[in-house]
Tab-separated table of C-alpha atoms and ligand atoms in Angstrom:
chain	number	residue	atom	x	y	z
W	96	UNK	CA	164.017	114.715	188.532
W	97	UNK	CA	163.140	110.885	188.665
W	98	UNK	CA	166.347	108.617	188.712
W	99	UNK	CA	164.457	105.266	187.679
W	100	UNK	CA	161.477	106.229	185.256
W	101	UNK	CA	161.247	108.894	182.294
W	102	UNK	CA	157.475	110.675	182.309
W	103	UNK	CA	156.480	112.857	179.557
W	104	UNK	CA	152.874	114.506	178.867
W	105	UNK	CA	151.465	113.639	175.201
W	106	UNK	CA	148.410	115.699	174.537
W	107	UNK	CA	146.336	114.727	177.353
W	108	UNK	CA	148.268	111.380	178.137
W	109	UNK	CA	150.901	111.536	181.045
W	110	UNK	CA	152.895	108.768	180.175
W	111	UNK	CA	155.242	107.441	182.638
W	112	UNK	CA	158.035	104.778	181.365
W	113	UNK	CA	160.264	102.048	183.820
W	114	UNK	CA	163.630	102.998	183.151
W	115	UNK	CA	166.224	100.875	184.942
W	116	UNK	CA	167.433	99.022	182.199
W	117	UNK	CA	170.275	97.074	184.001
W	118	UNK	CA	167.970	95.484	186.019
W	119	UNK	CA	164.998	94.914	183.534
W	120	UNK	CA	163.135	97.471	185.387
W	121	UNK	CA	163.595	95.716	188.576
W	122	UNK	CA	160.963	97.436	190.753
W	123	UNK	CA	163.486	98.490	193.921
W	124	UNK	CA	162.062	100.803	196.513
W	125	UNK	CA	163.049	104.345	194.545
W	126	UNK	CA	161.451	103.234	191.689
W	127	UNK	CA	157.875	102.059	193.285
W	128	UNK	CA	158.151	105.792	195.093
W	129	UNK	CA	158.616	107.264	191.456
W	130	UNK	CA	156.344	105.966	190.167
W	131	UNK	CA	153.681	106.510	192.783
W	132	UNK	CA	154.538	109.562	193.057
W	133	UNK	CA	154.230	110.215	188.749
W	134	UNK	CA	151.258	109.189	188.704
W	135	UNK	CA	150.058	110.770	191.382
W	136	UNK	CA	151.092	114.073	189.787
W	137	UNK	CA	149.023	113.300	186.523
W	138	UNK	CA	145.997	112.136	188.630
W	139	UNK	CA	146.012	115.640	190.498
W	140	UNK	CA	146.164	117.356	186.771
W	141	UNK	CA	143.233	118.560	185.088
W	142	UNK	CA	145.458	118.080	181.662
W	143	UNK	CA	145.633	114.447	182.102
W	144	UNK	CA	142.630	111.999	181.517
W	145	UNK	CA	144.589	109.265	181.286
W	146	UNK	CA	147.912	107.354	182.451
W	147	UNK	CA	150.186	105.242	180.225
W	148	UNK	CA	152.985	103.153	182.079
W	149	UNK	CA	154.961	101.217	179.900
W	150	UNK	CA	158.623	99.428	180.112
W	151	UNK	CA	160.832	98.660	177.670
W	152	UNK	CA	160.943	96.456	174.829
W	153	UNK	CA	162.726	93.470	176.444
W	154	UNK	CA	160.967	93.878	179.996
W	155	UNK	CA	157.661	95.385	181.404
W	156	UNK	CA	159.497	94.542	184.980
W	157	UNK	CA	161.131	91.661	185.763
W	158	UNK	CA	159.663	91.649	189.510
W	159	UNK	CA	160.655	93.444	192.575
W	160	UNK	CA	164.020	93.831	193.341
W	161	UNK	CA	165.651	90.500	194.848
W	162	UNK	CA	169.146	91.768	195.262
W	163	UNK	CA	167.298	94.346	197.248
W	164	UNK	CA	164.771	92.022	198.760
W	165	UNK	CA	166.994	89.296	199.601
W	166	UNK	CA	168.724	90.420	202.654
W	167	UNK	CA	165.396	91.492	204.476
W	168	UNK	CA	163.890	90.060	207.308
W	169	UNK	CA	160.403	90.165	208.516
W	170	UNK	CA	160.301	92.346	211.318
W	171	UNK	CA	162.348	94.902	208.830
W	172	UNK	CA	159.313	94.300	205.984
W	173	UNK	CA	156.745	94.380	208.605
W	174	UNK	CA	158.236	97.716	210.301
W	175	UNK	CA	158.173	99.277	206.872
W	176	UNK	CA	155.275	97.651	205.599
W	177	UNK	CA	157.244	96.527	202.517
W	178	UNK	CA	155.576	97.341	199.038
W	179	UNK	CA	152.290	98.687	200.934
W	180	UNK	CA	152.855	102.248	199.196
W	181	UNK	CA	152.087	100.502	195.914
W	182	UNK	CA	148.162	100.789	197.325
W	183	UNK	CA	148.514	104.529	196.389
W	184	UNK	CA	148.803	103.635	193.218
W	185	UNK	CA	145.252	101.465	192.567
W	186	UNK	CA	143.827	104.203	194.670
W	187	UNK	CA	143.809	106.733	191.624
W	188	UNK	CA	141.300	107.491	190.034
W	189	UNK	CA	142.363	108.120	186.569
W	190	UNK	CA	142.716	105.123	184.430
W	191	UNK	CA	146.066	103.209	183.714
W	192	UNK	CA	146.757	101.649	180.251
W	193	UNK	CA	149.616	99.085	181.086
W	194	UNK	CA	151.593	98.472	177.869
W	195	UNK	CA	153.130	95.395	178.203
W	196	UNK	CA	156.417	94.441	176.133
W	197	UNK	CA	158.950	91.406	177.356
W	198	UNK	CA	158.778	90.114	181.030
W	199	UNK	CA	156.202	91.019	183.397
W	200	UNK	CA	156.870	88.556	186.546
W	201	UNK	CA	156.387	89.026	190.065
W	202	UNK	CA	156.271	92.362	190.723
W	203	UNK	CA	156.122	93.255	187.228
W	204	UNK	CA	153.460	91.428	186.755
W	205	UNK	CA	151.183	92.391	189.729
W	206	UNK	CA	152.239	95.631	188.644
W	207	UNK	CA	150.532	95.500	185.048
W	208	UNK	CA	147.613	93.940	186.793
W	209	UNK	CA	147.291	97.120	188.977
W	210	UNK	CA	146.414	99.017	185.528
W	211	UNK	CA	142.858	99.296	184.075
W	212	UNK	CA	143.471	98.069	180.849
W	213	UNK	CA	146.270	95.889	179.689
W	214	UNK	CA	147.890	95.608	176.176
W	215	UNK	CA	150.333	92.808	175.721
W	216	UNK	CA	151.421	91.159	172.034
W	217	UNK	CA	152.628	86.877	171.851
W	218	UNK	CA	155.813	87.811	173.077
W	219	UNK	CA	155.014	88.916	176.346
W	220	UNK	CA	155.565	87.071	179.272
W	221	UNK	CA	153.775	86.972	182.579
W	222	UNK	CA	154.446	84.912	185.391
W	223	UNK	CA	154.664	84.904	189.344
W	224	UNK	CA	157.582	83.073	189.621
W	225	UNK	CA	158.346	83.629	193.579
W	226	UNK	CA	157.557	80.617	194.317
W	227	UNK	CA	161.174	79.583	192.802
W	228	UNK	CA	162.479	82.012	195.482
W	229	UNK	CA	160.850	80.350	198.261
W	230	UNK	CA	158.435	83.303	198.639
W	231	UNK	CA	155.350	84.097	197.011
W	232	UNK	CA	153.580	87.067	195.276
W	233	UNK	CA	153.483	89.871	197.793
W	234	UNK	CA	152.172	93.119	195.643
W	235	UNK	CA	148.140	91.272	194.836
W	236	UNK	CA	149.240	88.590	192.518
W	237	UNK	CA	147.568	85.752	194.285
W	238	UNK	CA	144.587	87.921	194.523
W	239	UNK	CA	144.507	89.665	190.918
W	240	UNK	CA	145.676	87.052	189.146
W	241	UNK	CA	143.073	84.772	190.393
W	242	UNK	CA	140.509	87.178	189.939
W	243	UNK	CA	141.508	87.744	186.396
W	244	UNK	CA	142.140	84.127	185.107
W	245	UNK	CA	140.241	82.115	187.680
W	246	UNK	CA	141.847	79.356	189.884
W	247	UNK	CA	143.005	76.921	187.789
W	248	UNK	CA	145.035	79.219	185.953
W	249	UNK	CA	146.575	80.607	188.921
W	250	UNK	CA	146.878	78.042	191.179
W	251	UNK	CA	149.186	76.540	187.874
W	252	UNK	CA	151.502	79.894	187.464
W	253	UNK	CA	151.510	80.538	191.025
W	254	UNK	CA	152.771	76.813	191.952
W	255	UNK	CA	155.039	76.094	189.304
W	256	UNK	CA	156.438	79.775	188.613
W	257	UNK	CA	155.597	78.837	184.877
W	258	UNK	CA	154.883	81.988	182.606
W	259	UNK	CA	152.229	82.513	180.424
W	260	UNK	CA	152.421	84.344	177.045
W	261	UNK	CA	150.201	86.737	175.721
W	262	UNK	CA	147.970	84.537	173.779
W	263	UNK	CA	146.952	82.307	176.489
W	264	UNK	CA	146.958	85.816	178.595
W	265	UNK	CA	144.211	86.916	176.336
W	266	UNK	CA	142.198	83.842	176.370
W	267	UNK	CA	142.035	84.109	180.109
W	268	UNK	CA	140.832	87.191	180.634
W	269	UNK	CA	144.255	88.661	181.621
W	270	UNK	CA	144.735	91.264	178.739
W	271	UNK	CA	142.607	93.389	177.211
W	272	UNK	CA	143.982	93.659	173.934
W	273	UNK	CA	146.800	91.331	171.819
W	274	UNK	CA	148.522	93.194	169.536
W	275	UNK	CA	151.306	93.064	167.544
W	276	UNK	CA	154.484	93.949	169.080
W	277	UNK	CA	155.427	96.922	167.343
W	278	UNK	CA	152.486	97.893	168.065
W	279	UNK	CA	151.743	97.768	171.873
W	280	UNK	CA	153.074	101.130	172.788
W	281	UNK	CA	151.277	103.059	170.018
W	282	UNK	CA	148.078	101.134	170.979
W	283	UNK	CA	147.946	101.748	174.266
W	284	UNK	CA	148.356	105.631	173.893
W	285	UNK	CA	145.938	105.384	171.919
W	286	UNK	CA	143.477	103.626	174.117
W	287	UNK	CA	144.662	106.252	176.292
W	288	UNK	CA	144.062	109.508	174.199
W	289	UNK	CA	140.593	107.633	173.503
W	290	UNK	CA	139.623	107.395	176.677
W	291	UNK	CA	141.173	111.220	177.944
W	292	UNK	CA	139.144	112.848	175.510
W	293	UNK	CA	135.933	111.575	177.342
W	294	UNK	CA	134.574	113.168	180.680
W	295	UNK	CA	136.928	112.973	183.094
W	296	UNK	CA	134.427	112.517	185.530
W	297	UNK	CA	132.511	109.419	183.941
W	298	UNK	CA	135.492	107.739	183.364
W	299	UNK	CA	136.693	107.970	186.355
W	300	UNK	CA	133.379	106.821	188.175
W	301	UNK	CA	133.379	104.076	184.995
W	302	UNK	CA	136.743	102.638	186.801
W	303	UNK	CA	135.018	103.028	190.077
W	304	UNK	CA	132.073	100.956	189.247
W	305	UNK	CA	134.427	98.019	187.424
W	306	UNK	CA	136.529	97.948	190.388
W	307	UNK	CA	133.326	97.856	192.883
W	308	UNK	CA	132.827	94.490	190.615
W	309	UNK	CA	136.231	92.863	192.633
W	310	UNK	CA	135.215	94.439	195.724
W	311	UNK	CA	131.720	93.452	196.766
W	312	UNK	CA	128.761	91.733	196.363
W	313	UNK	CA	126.675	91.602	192.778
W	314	UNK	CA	123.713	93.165	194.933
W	315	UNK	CA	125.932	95.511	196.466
W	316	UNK	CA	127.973	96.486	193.328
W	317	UNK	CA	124.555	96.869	190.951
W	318	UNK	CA	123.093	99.264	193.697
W	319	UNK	CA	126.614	101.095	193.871
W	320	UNK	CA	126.406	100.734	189.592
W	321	UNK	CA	122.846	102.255	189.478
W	322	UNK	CA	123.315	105.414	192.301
W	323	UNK	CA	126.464	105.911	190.797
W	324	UNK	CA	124.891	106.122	187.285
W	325	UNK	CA	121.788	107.979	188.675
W	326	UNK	CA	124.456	110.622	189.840
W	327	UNK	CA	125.901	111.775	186.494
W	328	UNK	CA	122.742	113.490	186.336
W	329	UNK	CA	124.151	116.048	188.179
W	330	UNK	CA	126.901	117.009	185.928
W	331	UNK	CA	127.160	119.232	182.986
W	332	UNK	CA	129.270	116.339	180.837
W	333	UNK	CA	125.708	114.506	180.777
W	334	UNK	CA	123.825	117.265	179.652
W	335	UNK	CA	126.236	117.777	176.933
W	336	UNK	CA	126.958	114.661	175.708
W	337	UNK	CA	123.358	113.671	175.231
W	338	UNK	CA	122.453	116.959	174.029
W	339	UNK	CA	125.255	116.581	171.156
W	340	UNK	CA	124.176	113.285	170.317
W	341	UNK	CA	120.910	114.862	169.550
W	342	UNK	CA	122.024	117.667	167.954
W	343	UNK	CA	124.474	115.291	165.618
W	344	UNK	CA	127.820	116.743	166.906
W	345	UNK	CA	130.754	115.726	168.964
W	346	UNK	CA	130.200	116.465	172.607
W	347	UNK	CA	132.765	118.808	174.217
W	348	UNK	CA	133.720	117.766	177.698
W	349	UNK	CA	134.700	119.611	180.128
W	350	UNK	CA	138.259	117.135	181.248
W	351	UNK	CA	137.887	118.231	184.988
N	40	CO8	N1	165.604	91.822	190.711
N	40	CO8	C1	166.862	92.308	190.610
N	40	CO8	N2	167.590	92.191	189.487
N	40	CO8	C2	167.041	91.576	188.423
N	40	CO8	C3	165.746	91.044	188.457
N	40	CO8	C4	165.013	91.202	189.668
N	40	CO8	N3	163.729	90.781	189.789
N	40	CO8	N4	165.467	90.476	187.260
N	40	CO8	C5	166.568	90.642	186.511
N	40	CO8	N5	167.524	91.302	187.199
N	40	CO8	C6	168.864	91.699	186.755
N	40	CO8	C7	169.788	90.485	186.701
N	40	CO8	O1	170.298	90.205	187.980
N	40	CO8	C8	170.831	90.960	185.720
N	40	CO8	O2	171.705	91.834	186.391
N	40	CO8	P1	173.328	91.608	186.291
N	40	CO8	O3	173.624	91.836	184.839
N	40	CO8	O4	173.875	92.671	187.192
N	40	CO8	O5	173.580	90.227	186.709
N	40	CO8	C9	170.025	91.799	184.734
N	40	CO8	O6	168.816	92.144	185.401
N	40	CO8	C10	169.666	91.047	183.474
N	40	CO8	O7	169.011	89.846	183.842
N	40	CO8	P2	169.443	88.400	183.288
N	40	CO8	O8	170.884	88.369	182.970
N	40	CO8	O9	168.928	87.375	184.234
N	40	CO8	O10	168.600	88.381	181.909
N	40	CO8	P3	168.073	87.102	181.131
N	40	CO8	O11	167.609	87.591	179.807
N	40	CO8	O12	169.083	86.011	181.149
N	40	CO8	O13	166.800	86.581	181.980
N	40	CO8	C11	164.758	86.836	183.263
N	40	CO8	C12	165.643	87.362	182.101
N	40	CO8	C13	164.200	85.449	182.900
N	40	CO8	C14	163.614	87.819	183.416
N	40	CO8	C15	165.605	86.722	184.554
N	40	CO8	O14	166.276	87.946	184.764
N	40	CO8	C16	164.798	86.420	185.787
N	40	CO8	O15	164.389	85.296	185.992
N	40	CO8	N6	164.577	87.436	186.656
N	40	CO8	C17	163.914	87.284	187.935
N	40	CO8	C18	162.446	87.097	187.746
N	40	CO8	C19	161.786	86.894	189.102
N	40	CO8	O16	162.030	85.946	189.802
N	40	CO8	N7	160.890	87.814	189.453
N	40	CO8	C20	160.178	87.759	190.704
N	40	CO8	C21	160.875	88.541	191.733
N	40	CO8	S1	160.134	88.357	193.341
N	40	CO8	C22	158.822	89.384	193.299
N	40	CO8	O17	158.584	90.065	192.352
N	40	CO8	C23	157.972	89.406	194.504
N	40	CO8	C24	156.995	90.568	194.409
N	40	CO8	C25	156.306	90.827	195.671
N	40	CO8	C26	157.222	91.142	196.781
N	40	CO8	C27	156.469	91.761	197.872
N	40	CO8	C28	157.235	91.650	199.164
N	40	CO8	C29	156.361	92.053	200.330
């Protein structure tokens, strides 16, 4: 069905995986309307409580597509609004695990940054190197990136193109977990199964609140935090996971 990306469902994991391995996952046009449109499926499904999207072992992405890109103009990327449907895809509500393997630059890299949580071992690679092809980041990289490592850090990998590996990723902020590389697919389904076996509906109001964090003010995000919070109240996932921590048993969700 997809031409550019392989998707598969693993217990309640939809897992959706770059596949354009000639390009190192390249992220042309088709592929950002795959997978868009992927995870847009597994957001809609009450079997999925979370989203894995993962590349391959030598490259997360290597960046939007220059051979594609490079014979644009800008009334043809303004008329089309170039790489604005990749908003869709922060606009879901159930959480993204990014594992990270190999290059994640440009594209590839504001794409990882798009997911909730990322996992990423030494050997990855991040970078927004655009600024070696007399561009700069156009899919939130001057804006996530600096929210995630600060300034200094970005202003560096944004002005020289350098990349950054996953150790100093980690130690600014940028990743959520270092593991080893072997490792950073099975660890990030398994942050995923972890976090679709809780209520679907507190997690996704969990992501809410975090993101309200890059969005507004503290005053504005605490009161958004503490209705939001106050609201849970309402649902039958509360009742039963405080009633089975009284009653010394694992709470059964209801995933919907
Ligand atoms: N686009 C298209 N093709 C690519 C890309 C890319 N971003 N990256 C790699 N490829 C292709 C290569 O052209 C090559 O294809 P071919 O065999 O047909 O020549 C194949 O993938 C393998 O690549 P290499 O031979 O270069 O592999 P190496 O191991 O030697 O190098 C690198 C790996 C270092 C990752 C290298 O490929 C590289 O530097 N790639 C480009 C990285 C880059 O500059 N990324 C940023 C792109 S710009 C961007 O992402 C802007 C995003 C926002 C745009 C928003 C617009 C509004």
């Amino acid at each position: 069905m997809y031409e550019n990306i392989l998707t598969e469902t693993r217990g309640r994991v939809g897992v959706i995986t770059l596949n354009r391995p000639k390009a190192l996952n390249a992220l042309n046009e088709a592929t950002m309307r795959e997978v868009v449109a992927a995870a847009t499926e597994f957001d809609a499904s009450p079997e999925v409580g979370a989203i894995v999207l993962a590349g391959s072992e030598k490259a997360f992405a290597a960046g939007a597509d220059i051979k594609e890109m490079a014979q644009q103009s800008y009334t043809s990327m303004y008329a089309s609004d170039w790489f604005a449907h990749w908003d869709r895809l922060t606009a879901l509500r159930t959480p993204i695990v990014a594992a990270v393997r190999g290059y994640a630059l440009g594209g590839g890299c504001e794409l990882a940054m798009m997911a909730d949580v990322l996992v990423a071992s030494e050997n990855t690679k991040f970078g927004q190197p655009e600024i070696n092809l007399g561009i700069i980041p156009g899919m939130g990289g001057s804006q996530r990136l600096t929210r995630a490592v600060g300034k200094a850090k970005a202003m560096d990998m944004v002005l020289t193109g350098r990349m950054m590996d996953g150790v100093e990723a980690e130690r600014a902020g940028l990743v959520s977990r270092l593991v080893d590389d072997k490792q950073i697919l099975p660890i990030a389904l398994e942050i995923a199964e972890t976090i679709a076996g809780k209520s679907k509906h507190a997690s996704q109001v969990a992501k809410e609140a975090v993101n309200a964090a890059f969005e507004t003010t503290l005053t504005q995000g605490v009161l958004f935090e503490r209705r939001t919070f106050h609201s849970l109240f309402a649902t039958e996932d509360q009742k039963e996971g405080m009633a089975a921590f009284v009653e010394k048993r694992k709470a059964d969700f209801k995933h919907r």
